[in-house]
JSON list of C-alpha atoms and ligand atoms in Angstrom, two decimals:
[
{"chain": "W", "resi": 275, "resn": "MET", "atom": "CA", "xyz": [34.49, -39.82, 167.36]},
{"chain": "W", "resi": 276, "resn": "SER", "atom": "CA", "xyz": [33.27, -42.33, 164.79]},
{"chain": "W", "resi": 277, "resn": "LYS", "atom": "CA", "xyz": [33.64, -46.03, 165.51]},
{"chain": "W", "resi": 278, "resn": "ASP", "atom": "CA", "xyz": [34.89, -48.54, 162.99]},
{"chain": "W", "resi": 279, "resn": "VAL", "atom": "CA", "xyz": [31.64, -49.62, 161.33]},
{"chain": "W", "resi": 280, "resn": "GLU", "atom": "CA", "xyz": [31.58, -50.80, 157.74]},
{"chain": "W", "resi": 281, "resn": "LEU", "atom": "CA", "xyz": [29.09, -48.77, 155.72]},
{"chain": "W", "resi": 282, "resn": "ASN", "atom": "CA", "xyz": [27.42, -50.12, 152.62]},
{"chain": "W", "resi": 283, "resn": "GLU", "atom": "CA", "xyz": [26.26, -48.09, 149.64]},
{"chain": "W", "resi": 284, "resn": "ALA", "atom": "CA", "xyz": [22.84, -47.33, 151.17]},
{"chain": "W", "resi": 285, "resn": "ASP", "atom": "CA", "xyz": [24.47, -46.17, 154.42]},
{"chain": "W", "resi": 286, "resn": "GLU", "atom": "CA", "xyz": [26.89, -43.93, 152.52]},
{"chain": "W", "resi": 287, "resn": "LYS", "atom": "CA", "xyz": [24.08, -42.51, 150.41]},
{"chain": "W", "resi": 288, "resn": "THR", "atom": "CA", "xyz": [22.02, -41.74, 153.52]},
{"chain": "W", "resi": 289, "resn": "PHE", "atom": "CA", "xyz": [24.98, -40.18, 155.28]},
{"chain": "W", "resi": 290, "resn": "ALA", "atom": "CA", "xyz": [25.74, -38.00, 152.25]},
{"chain": "W", "resi": 291, "resn": "TYR", "atom": "CA", "xyz": [22.12, -36.90, 152.13]},
{"chain": "W", "resi": 292, "resn": "LEU", "atom": "CA", "xyz": [22.17, -36.01, 155.82]},
{"chain": "W", "resi": 293, "resn": "LYS", "atom": "CA", "xyz": [25.42, -34.09, 155.40]},
{"chain": "W", "resi": 294, "resn": "GLY", "atom": "CA", "xyz": [23.62, -31.95, 152.85]},
{"chain": "W", "resi": 295, "resn": "HIS", "atom": "CA", "xyz": [21.03, -31.04, 155.51]},
{"chain": "W", "resi": 296, "resn": "PRO", "atom": "CA", "xyz": [23.00, -29.55, 158.40]},
{"chain": "W", "resi": 297, "resn": "LYS", "atom": "CA", "xyz": [19.86, -28.71, 160.39]},
{"chain": "W", "resi": 298, "resn": "GLY", "atom": "CA", "xyz": [18.88, -32.35, 160.38]},
{"chain": "W", "resi": 299, "resn": "VAL", "atom": "CA", "xyz": [16.11, -34.38, 158.78]},
{"chain": "W", "resi": 300, "resn": "LEU", "atom": "CA", "xyz": [13.10, -35.94, 160.47]},
{"chain": "W", "resi": 301, "resn": "GLN", "atom": "CA", "xyz": [13.26, -39.70, 160.28]},
{"chain": "W", "resi": 302, "resn": "SER", "atom": "CA", "xyz": [9.61, -39.71, 159.20]},
{"chain": "W", "resi": 303, "resn": "ASP", "atom": "CA", "xyz": [10.65, -37.69, 156.13]},
{"chain": "W", "resi": 304, "resn": "LEU", "atom": "CA", "xyz": [14.03, -39.31, 155.54]},
{"chain": "W", "resi": 305, "resn": "TRP", "atom": "CA", "xyz": [12.81, -42.70, 154.36]},
{"chain": "W", "resi": 306, "resn": "LYS", "atom": "CA", "xyz": [10.49, -41.01, 151.88]},
{"chain": "W", "resi": 307, "resn": "ASP", "atom": "CA", "xyz": [13.22, -38.65, 150.68]},
{"chain": "W", "resi": 308, "resn": "LEU", "atom": "CA", "xyz": [15.55, -41.60, 150.13]},
{"chain": "W", "resi": 309, "resn": "ASP", "atom": "CA", "xyz": [12.85, -43.78, 148.62]},
{"chain": "W", "resi": 310, "resn": "VAL", "atom": "CA", "xyz": [13.40, -46.66, 151.02]},
{"chain": "W", "resi": 311, "resn": "ASP", "atom": "CA", "xyz": [10.95, -48.30, 153.42]},
{"chain": "W", "resi": 312, "resn": "SER", "atom": "CA", "xyz": [10.83, -47.07, 157.00]},
{"chain": "W", "resi": 313, "resn": "ARG", "atom": "CA", "xyz": [12.34, -50.28, 158.48]},
{"chain": "W", "resi": 314, "resn": "THR", "atom": "CA", "xyz": [15.32, -50.10, 156.14]},
{"chain": "W", "resi": 315, "resn": "CYS", "atom": "CA", "xyz": [15.72, -46.43, 157.03]},
{"chain": "W", "resi": 316, "resn": "SER", "atom": "CA", "xyz": [15.65, -47.28, 160.76]},
{"chain": "W", "resi": 317, "resn": "ARG", "atom": "CA", "xyz": [18.36, -49.91, 160.26]},
{"chain": "W", "resi": 318, "resn": "ILE", "atom": "CA", "xyz": [20.55, -47.46, 158.35]},
{"chain": "W", "resi": 319, "resn": "ILE", "atom": "CA", "xyz": [20.10, -44.74, 160.98]},
{"chain": "W", "resi": 320, "resn": "LYS", "atom": "CA", "xyz": [20.93, -47.22, 163.75]},
{"chain": "W", "resi": 321, "resn": "LYS", "atom": "CA", "xyz": [24.11, -48.18, 161.94]},
{"chain": "W", "resi": 322, "resn": "LEU", "atom": "CA", "xyz": [25.13, -44.55, 161.38]},
{"chain": "W", "resi": 323, "resn": "GLU", "atom": "CA", "xyz": [24.34, -43.79, 165.01]},
{"chain": "W", "resi": 324, "resn": "ASP", "atom": "CA", "xyz": [26.40, -46.77, 166.20]},
{"chain": "W", "resi": 325, "resn": "ALA", "atom": "CA", "xyz": [29.23, -45.48, 164.02]},
{"chain": "W", "resi": 326, "resn": "GLY", "atom": "CA", "xyz": [29.01, -42.14, 165.83]},
{"chain": "W", "resi": 327, "resn": "LEU", "atom": "CA", "xyz": [28.19, -40.33, 162.60]},
{"chain": "W", "resi": 328, "resn": "VAL", "atom": "CA", "xyz": [24.69, -39.10, 163.44]},
{"chain": "W", "resi": 329, "resn": "THR", "atom": "CA", "xyz": [22.55, -38.35, 166.46]},
{"chain": "W", "resi": 330, "resn": "ARG", "atom": "CA", "xyz": [18.86, -39.09, 166.93]},
{"chain": "W", "resi": 331, "resn": "GLU", "atom": "CA", "xyz": [16.81, -36.64, 168.94]},
{"chain": "W", "resi": 332, "resn": "GLU", "atom": "CA", "xyz": [13.24, -37.51, 169.79]},
{"chain": "W", "resi": 333, "resn": "THR", "atom": "CA", "xyz": [10.71, -34.97, 168.58]},
{"chain": "W", "resi": 334, "resn": "LYS", "atom": "CA", "xyz": [7.13, -34.73, 167.34]},
{"chain": "W", "resi": 335, "resn": "LYS", "atom": "CA", "xyz": [5.62, -33.82, 164.00]},
{"chain": "W", "resi": 336, "resn": "ASP", "atom": "CA", "xyz": [1.87, -33.30, 163.77]},
{"chain": "W", "resi": 337, "resn": "GLY", "atom": "CA", "xyz": [1.55, -34.96, 167.19]},
{"chain": "W", "resi": 338, "resn": "THR", "atom": "CA", "xyz": [3.41, -38.07, 166.07]},
{"chain": "W", "resi": 339, "resn": "ARG", "atom": "CA", "xyz": [6.70, -39.13, 167.61]},
{"chain": "W", "resi": 340, "resn": "THR", "atom": "CA", "xyz": [9.69, -39.16, 165.29]},
{"chain": "W", "resi": 341, "resn": "PHE", "atom": "CA", "xyz": [13.40, -38.41, 165.46]},
{"chain": "W", "resi": 342, "resn": "LEU", "atom": "CA", "xyz": [15.49, -35.56, 164.17]},
{"chain": "W", "resi": 343, "resn": "ILE", "atom": "CA", "xyz": [18.58, -37.09, 162.58]},
{"chain": "W", "resi": 344, "resn": "THR", "atom": "CA", "xyz": [21.59, -34.82, 162.58]},
{"chain": "W", "resi": 345, "resn": "VAL", "atom": "CA", "xyz": [25.13, -35.38, 161.38]},
{"chain": "W", "resi": 346, "resn": "VAL", "atom": "CA", "xyz": [27.77, -35.24, 164.10]},
{"chain": "W", "resi": 347, "resn": "HIS", "atom": "CA", "xyz": [30.31, -32.59, 163.23]},
{"chain": "W", "resi": 348, "resn": "THR", "atom": "CA", "xyz": [33.86, -33.31, 164.22]},
{"chain": "W", "resi": 349, "resn": "SER", "atom": "CA", "xyz": [36.19, -30.37, 164.42]},
{"chain": "W", "resi": 350, "resn": "GLU", "atom": "CA", "xyz": [39.83, -31.01, 163.91]},
{"chain": "W", "resi": 351, "resn": "ALA", "atom": "CA", "xyz": [42.22, -29.44, 166.35]},
{"chain": "W", "resi": 352, "resn": "VAL", "atom": "CA", "xyz": [43.80, -26.24, 165.06]},
{"chain": "W", "resi": 353, "resn": "ASN", "atom": "CA", "xyz": [47.53, -25.86, 165.38]},
{"chain": "W", "resi": 354, "resn": "PRO", "atom": "CA", "xyz": [48.00, -22.83, 167.71]},
{"chain": "W", "resi": 355, "resn": "ALA", "atom": "CA", "xyz": [51.26, -22.00, 165.92]},
{"chain": "W", "resi": 356, "resn": "LEU", "atom": "CA", "xyz": [49.13, -20.81, 163.00]},
{"chain": "W", "resi": 357, "resn": "PHE", "atom": "CA", "xyz": [47.98, -17.87, 165.14]},
{"chain": "W", "resi": 358, "resn": "MET", "atom": "CA", "xyz": [51.54, -16.72, 165.81]},
{"chain": "W", "resi": 359, "resn": "ALA", "atom": "CA", "xyz": [53.90, -14.44, 163.89]},
{"chain": "W", "resi": 360, "resn": "GLY", "atom": "CA", "xyz": [57.12, -14.93, 165.83]},
{"chain": "W", "resi": 361, "resn": "GLN", "atom": "CA", "xyz": [56.14, -14.12, 169.41]},
{"chain": "W", "resi": 362, "resn": "THR", "atom": "CA", "xyz": [53.05, -12.13, 168.41]},
{"chain": "W", "resi": 363, "resn": "ILE", "atom": "CA", "xyz": [49.61, -13.65, 168.46]},
{"chain": "W", "resi": 364, "resn": "ILE", "atom": "CA", "xyz": [47.15, -12.60, 165.74]},
{"chain": "W", "resi": 365, "resn": "PRO", "atom": "CA", "xyz": [45.34, -9.45, 166.97]},
{"chain": "W", "resi": 366, "resn": "CYS", "atom": "CA", "xyz": [41.89, -10.82, 166.12]},
{"chain": "W", "resi": 367, "resn": "VAL", "atom": "CA", "xyz": [42.05, -13.15, 169.12]},
{"chain": "W", "resi": 368, "resn": "ALA", "atom": "CA", "xyz": [41.42, -10.33, 171.61]},
{"chain": "W", "resi": 369, "resn": "CYS", "atom": "CA", "xyz": [40.02, -7.69, 169.28]},
{"chain": "W", "resi": 370, "resn": "MET", "atom": "CA", "xyz": [37.09, -5.57, 170.43]},
{"chain": "W", "resi": 371, "resn": "GLU", "atom": "CA", "xyz": [37.03, -3.35, 167.33]},
{"chain": "W", "resi": 372, "resn": "GLU", "atom": "CA", "xyz": [34.31, -3.30, 164.74]},
{"chain": "W", "resi": 373, "resn": "CYS", "atom": "CA", "xyz": [35.92, -5.57, 162.16]},
{"chain": "W", "resi": 374, "resn": "THR", "atom": "CA", "xyz": [36.88, -4.31, 158.74]},
{"chain": "W", "resi": 375, "resn": "VAL", "atom": "CA", "xyz": [39.41, -6.90, 157.67]},
{"chain": "W", "resi": 376, "resn": "GLU", "atom": "CA", "xyz": [40.35, -5.13, 154.41]},
{"chain": "W", "resi": 377, "resn": "HIS", "atom": "CA", "xyz": [41.38, -1.96, 156.25]},
{"chain": "W", "resi": 378, "resn": "CYS", "atom": "CA", "xyz": [42.71, -3.33, 159.52]},
{"chain": "W", "resi": 379, "resn": "LYS", "atom": "CA", "xyz": [46.11, -1.84, 160.41]},
{"chain": "W", "resi": 380, "resn": "MET", "atom": "CA", "xyz": [46.55, -4.28, 163.32]},
{"chain": "W", "resi": 381, "resn": "LEU", "atom": "CA", "xyz": [46.09, -7.27, 161.06]},
{"chain": "W", "resi": 382, "resn": "GLU", "atom": "CA", "xyz": [48.25, -5.74, 158.35]},
{"chain": "W", "resi": 383, "resn": "ASP", "atom": "CA", "xyz": [51.09, -5.19, 160.85]},
{"chain": "W", "resi": 384, "resn": "TRP", "atom": "CA", "xyz": [50.72, -8.75, 162.08]},
{"chain": "W", "resi": 385, "resn": "ILE", "atom": "CA", "xyz": [50.87, -10.12, 158.52]},
{"chain": "W", "resi": 386, "resn": "TYR", "atom": "CA", "xyz": [54.07, -8.11, 157.87]},
{"chain": "W", "resi": 387, "resn": "GLU", "atom": "CA", "xyz": [55.51, -9.59, 161.04]},
{"chain": "W", "resi": 388, "resn": "LEU", "atom": "CA", "xyz": [54.52, -13.05, 159.84]},
{"chain": "W", "resi": 389, "resn": "VAL", "atom": "CA", "xyz": [56.21, -12.49, 156.48]},
{"chain": "W", "resi": 390, "resn": "PHE", "atom": "CA", "xyz": [59.42, -11.12, 158.08]},
{"chain": "W", "resi": 391, "resn": "ASP", "atom": "CA", "xyz": [59.42, -13.98, 160.58]},
{"chain": "W", "resi": 392, "resn": "GLU", "atom": "CA", "xyz": [59.20, -16.56, 157.79]},
{"chain": "W", "resi": 393, "resn": "MET", "atom": "CA", "xyz": [62.04, -14.84, 155.86]},
{"chain": "W", "resi": 394, "resn": "GLU", "atom": "CA", "xyz": [64.41, -15.21, 158.81]},
{"chain": "U", "resi": 98, "resn": "LIG", "atom": "S1", "xyz": [40.84, -7.99, 161.34]},
{"chain": "U", "resi": 98, "resn": "LIG", "atom": "FE1", "xyz": [41.37, -6.28, 162.68]},
{"chain": "U", "resi": 98, "resn": "LIG", "atom": "S2", "xyz": [39.44, -5.43, 163.33]},
{"chain": "U", "resi": 98, "resn": "LIG", "atom": "FE2", "xyz": [39.03, -7.48, 162.54]},
{"chain": "U", "resi": 98, "resn": "LIG", "atom": "S3", "xyz": [39.13, -8.81, 164.31]},
{"chain": "U", "resi": 98, "resn": "LIG", "atom": "FE3", "xyz": [41.15, -8.81, 163.38]},
{"chain": "U", "resi": 98, "resn": "LIG", "atom": "S4", "xyz": [42.23, -7.22, 164.47]},
{"chain": "U", "resi": 98, "resn": "LIG", "atom": "FE4", "xyz": [40.11, -6.90, 164.87]}
]
């Protein structure tokens, strides 16, 4: 969970850039990509890390130590009621069939049940 850290424009820009690279960016490349000096980049990364927005994982590139910076993904809790049509749970939850969503009778039946349930 992210902590309450105030981000400035450079922090936001860096975070947005990192979000566009879900596999992460090496810190040794990041400061060049963002056209800032390496010390400024380190400060920004530290701030984002303190805010719980990114992780830093030590790695090596061409024998030199650097860090892989990756955005922390937060998943919001899903309301389990969304998987229910009345008392029937969506069939996909326990399905072992080869999936063909467009032609699935089980899913079609469940959707009808959902519609009838919402009409009641
Ligand atoms: S759509 Fe049908 S086949 Fe695909 S996972 Fe759901 S129940 Fe199974």
